[in-house]
Amino acid sequence: MITSAVRTLVTELTGDDLPAYVYDLPALRAHARAVRDALPPGLELYYAAKANPAPPVLRTLAPHVTGYEVASGGEVEHVRAAVPGAPLAFGGPGKTEGELRRALTLGVERFHVESEQELRLLAGVAEDAGIDAVDVLLRVNVPLASDELGGAALAMGGRPSPFGLDPEAVQRCLPLLSGAGSRGPLRLRGIHAHLASGLDAPAQLTVAAAIADWARKLSERHGLDDLTEVNVGGGMGVDYAHPDRRFDWAAYGKGMADLALRHPGRTLRIEPGRALTVYCGWYVTEVLDIKHSGGEAFAVLRGGTHHIRTPATKQHDQPFQVLPMDTTATWTRPWARPAVREEPVTLVGQLCTPKDVLARRVQVPELRAGDRVAFAMAGAYAWNISHHDFLMHPRPGFHYLDT
Ligand SMILES: *Cc1c(COP(=O)(O)O)cnc(C)c1O
């Protein structure tokens, strides 16, 4: 599970160097290349930067992606600086006028518009700036039959939602868009949808087909010849309980190639985040203490959910591997080393809250104070979604391995 480069670094770090985030950039590169190779050549792959916006991660992905999906003014600035020249698609709810102005100044290539008011704001800002062509995709809550989303973990559309536009609202937006009557600066280039996350390949293909069909009908009904782009979103499934069961990119690529054949003249685009970067990162730390309470074993780790909030938000056990530390330097105390053997143990952090749990009642052959624990699947929605300042513990180290 853990790559040898990560293991070597981790055993060289001292206790005070921990916790640490370790990213295996060659592993990320290989994964991104495999994903890209599985997709049909005409399909555009954008990376949703909010999953992990660390500059070395963004730069490692650059040769394998078409562009980046950004979801705030902060991400626009950050990604532009980290990977200059890469196309950006600016999505997300609640864009302010200031953010839109700055995004236009920075030449953001695509705007994913989430509401009628946002469309009006964008038109006004573009007019004020004297910009006469802004490429817009309308984010639509494309209706799906109730069984189409299957077991989606987090449904974003197909039901009442703060994101995107309902189909009726799309009708009201059309007069504001050129190609549909307006002579204003906004050009309707396509439809964007991000309806769910956690879908497997067959479910993703069903959703993609529904979005593409909906876009075709809209364009046919209104004679929208410039509506050539269909962004079907991200949300490719990631299975934390089975790190080896990865999203079936080969089947997905094949299905998307078929879908492209059914929609000649349209560019299909996807924007995964988690499924691209989750596997390349590890959160590594050491066991500070082992104790029993009410007959259950607890391992208290240096660090916790203020560094990796993922298991708390997703209510799962973060997968981990124990790296036993046997050198005498690890245990120099004149008392017995606290340990558990062949027993379920709950791994907790240093926070004074019962929510600071990284994995619950997981059976381990042995775990001792001073051993190291490497949490896998920490490359997405991990450090950057965590509440770092709670309790004022030191920040982890960051290591981007690239050899
Ligand atoms: C978060 C997000 C994504 C990426 O989702 P993943 O589950 O990380 O693949 C893509 N598009 C939009 C609009 C998003 O909000």
Coordinates of C-alpha atoms and ligand atoms in Angstrom, one line a residue:
M1 CA 0.0 0.0 0.0
I2 CA 2.6 2.6 1.1
T3 CA 5.1 3.3 -1.6
S4 CA 8.7 2.6 -0.9
A5 CA 9.8 6.2 -1.3
V6 CA 7.2 7.3 1.3
R7 CA 8.3 4.5 3.7
T8 CA 12.0 5.4 3.4
L9 CA 11.3 9.1 4.2
V10 CA 9.0 8.3 7.1
T11 CA 11.5 6.0 8.8
E12 CA 14.2 8.8 8.5
L13 CA 12.0 11.5 10.1
T14 CA 12.3 12.1 13.8
G15 CA 9.3 12.2 16.1
D16 CA 9.4 16.0 16.2
D17 CA 9.3 16.0 12.4
L18 CA 5.9 14.4 12.7
P19 CA 3.1 14.5 11.8
A20 CA 3.9 15.0 8.2
Y21 CA 2.1 15.0 4.9
V22 CA 4.1 13.0 2.4
Y23 CA 3.1 13.2 -1.3
D24 CA 4.5 10.8 -3.8
L25 CA 4.6 12.9 -7.0
P26 CA 5.9 10.1 -9.3
A27 CA 2.9 8.0 -8.2
L28 CA 0.6 10.9 -8.9
R29 CA 2.1 11.4 -12.3
A30 CA 1.7 7.7 -13.2
H31 CA -1.9 7.7 -12.0
A32 CA -2.8 10.9 -13.9
R33 CA -1.2 9.5 -17.0
A34 CA -3.1 6.2 -16.7
V35 CA -6.4 8.2 -16.3
R36 CA -5.6 10.4 -19.3
D37 CA -4.7 7.3 -21.4
A38 CA -8.0 5.6 -20.5
L39 CA -10.0 8.5 -21.8
P40 CA -10.9 9.2 -25.4
P41 CA -8.5 11.8 -26.9
G42 CA -11.2 14.3 -27.5
L43 CA -12.5 14.3 -24.0
E44 CA -11.2 17.2 -21.9
L45 CA -10.0 16.5 -18.4
Y46 CA -10.0 19.4 -15.9
Y47 CA -8.8 18.9 -12.3
A48 CA -11.0 20.3 -9.6
A49 CA -8.4 22.2 -7.6
K50 CA -10.4 22.3 -4.4
A51 CA -9.5 18.6 -3.8
N52 CA -5.9 19.5 -3.3
P53 CA -4.5 22.9 -4.5
A54 CA -0.9 22.4 -3.4
P55 CA 1.3 23.9 -6.1
P56 CA 3.5 20.8 -6.6
V57 CA 0.3 18.7 -7.0
L58 CA -1.1 21.2 -9.6
R59 CA 2.2 21.3 -11.5
T60 CA 2.6 17.5 -11.5
L61 CA -0.9 17.2 -13.1
A62 CA -0.3 19.9 -15.7
P63 CA 1.0 17.7 -18.5
H64 CA -2.0 15.3 -18.1
V65 CA -4.9 17.7 -17.8
T66 CA -6.5 20.1 -20.1
G67 CA -7.1 22.7 -17.4
Y68 CA -8.3 23.3 -13.9
E69 CA -11.7 23.9 -12.3
V70 CA -11.6 26.6 -9.7
A71 CA -14.3 27.5 -7.3
S72 CA -13.4 30.9 -5.7
G73 CA -11.5 34.1 -6.4
G74 CA -8.7 32.7 -4.1
E75 CA -8.4 29.6 -6.3
V76 CA -8.4 31.6 -9.5
E77 CA -5.4 33.7 -8.2
H78 CA -3.7 30.6 -6.8
V79 CA -4.0 28.3 -9.7
R80 CA -3.1 31.0 -12.2
A81 CA 0.1 31.7 -10.3
A82 CA 1.0 28.0 -9.8
V83 CA 0.3 26.8 -13.4
P84 CA 0.4 30.0 -15.6
G85 CA -1.3 29.6 -18.9
A86 CA -3.4 26.6 -18.0
P87 CA -7.1 27.1 -18.9
L88 CA -9.4 27.8 -15.9
A89 CA -13.1 27.2 -15.5
F90 CA -14.5 29.3 -12.7
G91 CA -17.4 27.6 -10.9
G92 CA -18.9 27.7 -7.5
P93 CA -21.9 29.4 -5.8
G94 CA -21.9 33.0 -4.6
K95 CA -19.3 34.6 -6.8
T96 CA -18.9 38.2 -5.8
E97 CA -18.6 41.1 -8.3
G98 CA -15.1 41.6 -7.2
E99 CA -14.2 38.0 -7.9
L100 CA -15.8 38.1 -11.3
R101 CA -13.9 41.3 -12.1
R102 CA -10.6 39.9 -11.1
A103 CA -11.3 36.6 -13.0
L104 CA -12.0 38.6 -16.2
T105 CA -8.8 40.6 -15.6
L106 CA -6.9 37.3 -15.3
G107 CA -8.4 36.0 -18.5
V108 CA -10.3 33.1 -17.0
E109 CA -11.4 31.0 -20.0
R110 CA -14.7 29.6 -18.8
F111 CA -17.4 30.8 -16.3
H112 CA -19.7 28.3 -14.9
V113 CA -22.7 30.4 -14.0
E114 CA -24.8 29.2 -11.1
S115 CA -27.8 31.6 -11.1
E116 CA -29.7 34.2 -13.1
Q117 CA -28.4 37.0 -10.9
E118 CA -24.8 35.8 -11.3
L119 CA -25.3 36.0 -15.1
R120 CA -26.4 39.6 -14.9
L121 CA -23.5 40.5 -12.6
L122 CA -21.1 38.9 -15.0
A123 CA -22.5 40.8 -17.9
G124 CA -22.3 44.1 -16.1
V125 CA -18.8 43.5 -14.9
A126 CA -17.7 42.5 -18.5
E127 CA -19.4 45.6 -20.0
D128 CA -17.7 47.9 -17.4
A129 CA -14.4 46.3 -18.3
G130 CA -15.0 46.7 -22.0
I131 CA -14.7 43.0 -22.6
D132 CA -17.0 41.9 -25.4
A133 CA -16.7 38.1 -25.3
V134 CA -17.0 36.0 -22.2
D135 CA -17.5 32.2 -22.5
V136 CA -20.2 30.9 -20.3
L137 CA -21.4 27.4 -19.3
L138 CA -24.7 27.4 -17.4
R139 CA -24.6 25.0 -14.5
V140 CA -27.8 23.1 -14.6
N141 CA -29.6 20.7 -12.2
V142 CA -30.3 18.4 -15.0
P143 CA -33.3 16.2 -14.0
L144 CA -32.5 12.6 -13.5
A145 CA -34.8 9.7 -13.1
S146 CA -34.8 8.8 -9.4
D147 CA -32.9 5.5 -9.9
E148 CA -30.2 7.1 -12.0
L149 CA -28.0 8.3 -9.2
G150 CA -28.0 4.9 -7.5
G151 CA -26.0 5.1 -4.2
A152 CA -24.4 8.5 -4.7
A153 CA -22.7 9.6 -1.5
L154 CA -23.4 13.3 -1.9
A155 CA -26.1 14.3 -4.3
M156 CA -25.7 17.9 -5.6
G157 CA -28.4 17.9 -8.2
G158 CA -31.6 16.2 -9.4
R159 CA -33.3 17.5 -6.2
P160 CA -33.6 20.9 -4.5
S161 CA -30.1 22.4 -4.4
P162 CA -28.3 25.6 -3.8
F163 CA -26.1 24.9 -6.8
G164 CA -26.8 25.6 -10.4
L165 CA -30.0 26.5 -12.2
D166 CA -33.2 24.5 -12.5
P167 CA -34.3 23.9 -16.1
E168 CA -37.0 26.6 -15.9
A169 CA -34.4 29.2 -14.8
V170 CA -32.3 28.2 -17.8
Q171 CA -35.1 29.4 -20.0
R172 CA -35.0 32.8 -18.3
C173 CA -31.2 33.1 -18.8
L174 CA -31.2 32.5 -22.5
P175 CA -32.2 36.0 -23.5
L176 CA -29.1 37.3 -21.6
L177 CA -26.8 35.2 -23.7
S178 CA -25.5 35.8 -27.3
G179 CA -26.4 33.1 -29.7
A180 CA -29.7 33.1 -28.0
G181 CA -30.8 36.7 -28.8
S182 CA -28.7 39.0 -26.7
R183 CA -25.9 41.2 -28.2
G184 CA -24.2 41.5 -24.8
P185 CA -20.8 40.1 -24.0
L186 CA -21.8 36.7 -22.7
R187 CA -21.6 33.7 -25.1
L188 CA -23.4 30.5 -24.2
R189 CA -20.7 27.9 -24.9
G190 CA -22.2 24.9 -23.1
I191 CA -23.9 23.2 -20.2
H192 CA -22.2 22.2 -17.0
A193 CA -23.5 19.8 -14.4
H194 CA -22.0 18.2 -11.3
L195 CA -24.8 16.2 -9.9
A196 CA -23.3 13.7 -7.4
S197 CA -20.1 12.4 -6.0
G198 CA -19.0 8.9 -5.2
L199 CA -20.4 7.3 -8.3
D200 CA -18.9 4.2 -9.9
A201 CA -18.2 4.1 -13.7
P202 CA -21.6 2.8 -14.9
A203 CA -23.5 5.3 -12.8
Q204 CA -21.2 8.1 -14.0
L205 CA -21.8 7.1 -17.6
T206 CA -25.6 7.1 -17.0
V207 CA -25.4 10.6 -15.6
A208 CA -23.1 11.9 -18.3
A209 CA -25.5 10.6 -21.0
A210 CA -28.4 12.3 -19.3
I211 CA -26.6 15.6 -19.2
A212 CA -25.4 15.4 -22.8
D213 CA -28.9 14.5 -24.0
W214 CA -30.4 17.4 -22.0
A215 CA -27.8 19.8 -23.6
R216 CA -28.6 18.5 -27.1
K217 CA -32.3 19.0 -26.6
L218 CA -31.8 22.5 -25.2
S219 CA -29.6 23.5 -28.2
E220 CA -32.0 22.0 -30.7
R221 CA -35.1 23.6 -29.2
H222 CA -33.5 27.1 -29.2
G223 CA -31.2 26.8 -32.2
L224 CA -28.1 27.3 -30.0
D225 CA -25.4 26.5 -32.5
D226 CA -22.6 27.7 -30.3
L227 CA -23.5 25.4 -27.5
T228 CA -20.7 22.9 -28.2
E229 CA -19.4 22.0 -24.7
V230 CA -20.8 19.6 -22.2
N231 CA -19.1 19.4 -18.8
V232 CA -20.5 16.5 -16.9
G233 CA -18.7 17.2 -13.7
G234 CA -16.5 15.2 -11.2
G235 CA -17.4 12.9 -8.4
M236 CA -15.7 9.8 -9.6
G237 CA -16.0 7.3 -6.8
V238 CA -13.3 6.6 -4.3
D239 CA -13.6 3.7 -1.9
Y240 CA -11.9 4.4 1.5
A241 CA -12.8 1.0 2.8
H242 CA -11.0 -0.7 -0.1
P243 CA -8.1 1.5 -1.3
D244 CA -7.3 -1.0 -4.0
R245 CA -10.7 -0.9 -5.6
R246 CA -10.3 2.1 -7.9
F247 CA -12.7 3.8 -10.2
D248 CA -12.8 1.9 -13.4
W249 CA -11.3 4.5 -15.8
A250 CA -11.0 2.0 -18.6
A251 CA -14.7 1.2 -18.6
Y252 CA -15.5 4.9 -18.1
G253 CA -13.3 5.9 -21.0
K254 CA -14.9 3.4 -23.3
G255 CA -18.4 4.6 -22.4
M256 CA -17.4 8.2 -22.8
A257 CA -16.0 7.4 -26.3
D258 CA -19.4 5.9 -27.2
L259 CA -21.2 8.9 -25.8
A260 CA -18.9 11.2 -27.9
L261 CA -19.9 9.3 -31.0
R262 CA -23.6 9.9 -30.2
H263 CA -22.9 13.7 -29.8
P264 CA -20.8 14.7 -32.8
G265 CA -19.6 18.3 -32.8
R266 CA -19.8 18.5 -29.0
T267 CA -16.8 18.6 -26.7
L268 CA -17.2 16.5 -23.6
R269 CA -15.4 17.5 -20.4
I270 CA -15.0 16.1 -17.0
E271 CA -13.6 17.7 -13.8
P272 CA -12.7 15.1 -11.2
G273 CA -10.8 16.1 -8.0
R274 CA -10.7 13.3 -5.4
A275 CA -10.2 10.4 -7.7
L276 CA -7.1 12.0 -9.2
T277 CA -5.2 13.0 -6.1
V278 CA -6.5 11.1 -3.1
Y279 CA -4.1 8.1 -3.6
C280 CA -0.8 10.2 -3.8
G281 CA -0.9 11.5 -0.2
W282 CA -0.1 10.0 3.2
Y283 CA -0.5 11.6 6.6
V284 CA 2.1 10.1 8.8
T285 CA 2.5 10.3 12.5
E286 CA 3.6 8.4 15.6
V287 CA 1.8 6.8 18.5
L288 CA 2.2 8.8 21.7
D289 CA 0.3 6.6 24.1
I290 CA -1.8 3.5 24.3
K291 CA -4.4 3.0 26.9
H292 CA -7.5 1.1 27.8
S293 CA -10.8 2.5 28.8
G294 CA -14.0 0.5 29.5
G295 CA -12.3 -2.6 28.0
E296 CA -11.4 -0.9 24.8
A297 CA -8.0 0.1 23.5
F298 CA -7.1 3.6 22.3
A299 CA -4.0 4.8 20.6
V300 CA -3.3 8.5 21.0
L301 CA -1.5 9.9 18.0
R302 CA 0.5 13.0 17.5
G303 CA -1.7 15.2 15.4
G304 CA -5.4 14.4 14.6
T305 CA -8.4 15.6 12.7
H306 CA -7.3 19.2 12.8
H307 CA -4.8 18.0 10.2
I308 CA -6.9 15.4 8.5
R309 CA -10.5 16.0 8.9
T310 CA -11.5 13.5 6.2
P311 CA -12.5 10.6 8.6
A312 CA -14.6 13.0 10.7
T313 CA -16.4 14.5 7.8
K314 CA -17.0 11.3 6.0
Q315 CA -17.5 9.2 9.1
H316 CA -15.2 6.5 8.0
D317 CA -12.1 4.8 9.2
Q318 CA -9.1 6.3 7.4
P319 CA -7.1 3.4 6.0
F320 CA -3.7 3.1 7.6
Q321 CA -0.6 1.0 7.8
V322 CA 1.5 0.5 10.9
L323 CA 5.2 1.1 10.5
P324 CA 6.8 -0.7 13.5
M325 CA 9.7 1.3 15.0
D326 CA 12.1 -1.1 16.7
T327 CA 15.3 0.9 17.2
T328 CA 16.3 1.4 20.8
A329 CA 16.3 5.1 20.0
T330 CA 12.5 4.9 19.7
W331 CA 11.9 3.7 23.2
T332 CA 14.4 4.9 25.8
R333 CA 12.1 5.3 28.8
P334 CA 12.8 3.2 31.9
W335 CA 9.2 1.8 31.9
A336 CA 7.4 -0.7 29.7
R337 CA 6.4 0.4 26.3
P338 CA 2.6 0.8 26.1
A339 CA 1.3 -1.6 23.5
V340 CA -1.7 -3.5 22.2
R341 CA -1.6 -6.9 20.5
E342 CA -4.2 -8.8 18.4
E343 CA -6.9 -6.4 19.6
P344 CA -9.2 -3.8 18.0
V345 CA -7.9 -0.3 18.7
T346 CA -9.3 3.1 18.1
L347 CA -6.9 5.7 16.7
V348 CA -7.5 9.2 18.1
G349 CA -5.6 12.5 17.9
Q350 CA -4.6 15.1 20.4
L351 CA -7.8 17.2 20.4
C352 CA -10.0 17.5 23.4
T353 CA -13.1 16.3 21.6
P354 CA -14.6 12.9 21.2
K355 CA -14.9 13.6 17.4
D356 CA -11.1 13.5 17.0
V357 CA -11.2 9.9 15.8
L358 CA -9.2 8.7 12.7
A359 CA -10.2 5.0 12.8
R360 CA -12.4 3.0 15.1
R361 CA -11.9 -0.5 16.5
V362 CA -9.5 -1.6 13.9
Q363 CA -7.8 -5.0 14.5
V364 CA -4.0 -4.7 14.5
P365 CA -1.4 -7.4 15.1
E366 CA 0.5 -5.0 17.3
L367 CA 0.7 -1.3 18.0
R368 CA 3.1 0.3 20.5
A369 CA 4.0 3.8 21.6
G370 CA 6.7 5.1 19.3
D371 CA 5.4 3.1 16.3
R372 CA 4.5 5.1 13.2
V373 CA 1.2 5.1 11.5
A374 CA 0.8 6.1 7.8
F375 CA -2.7 7.0 6.9
A376 CA -3.4 6.4 3.2
M377 CA -5.7 8.2 0.8
A378 CA -4.8 11.6 2.3
G379 CA -4.0 13.3 -1.0
A380 CA -7.5 15.0 -1.4
Y381 CA -9.9 16.8 0.9
A382 CA -7.5 16.2 3.8
W383 CA -5.2 19.0 5.0
N384 CA -7.0 21.8 3.1
I385 CA -10.4 21.0 4.6
S386 CA -9.2 20.7 8.2
H387 CA -9.5 23.2 11.1
H388 CA -5.8 23.8 11.6
D389 CA -6.0 26.3 14.4
F390 CA -8.2 24.4 16.8
L391 CA -6.1 23.8 20.0
M392 CA -3.0 25.5 18.5
H393 CA -1.0 22.3 17.9
P394 CA 2.0 22.7 15.5
R395 CA 1.3 22.2 11.8
P396 CA 2.6 19.1 10.1
G397 CA 5.6 19.0 7.8
F398 CA 5.0 18.8 4.1
H399 CA 7.1 16.6 1.8
Y400 CA 6.7 16.4 -1.9
L401 CA 8.8 13.4 -3.0
D402 CA 9.9 13.6 -6.6
T403 CA 12.7 11.5 -7.9
Ligands
LIG1 C1 -16.0 19.5 -5.9 C2 -16.4 19.6 -7.3 C3 -15.8 18.8 -8.3 C4 -14.9 17.7 -7.9 O1 -15.5 16.7 -7.2 P1 -14.8 15.3 -6.8 O2 -15.8 14.6 -6.0 O3 -13.6 15.7 -6.0 O4 -14.4 14.6 -8.0 C5 -16.1 19.0 -9.6 N1 -17.0 19.9 -10.0 C6 -17.6 20.8 -9.1 C7 -18.6 21.8 -9.5 C8 -17.3 20.6 -7.7 O5 -18.0 21.4 -6.9

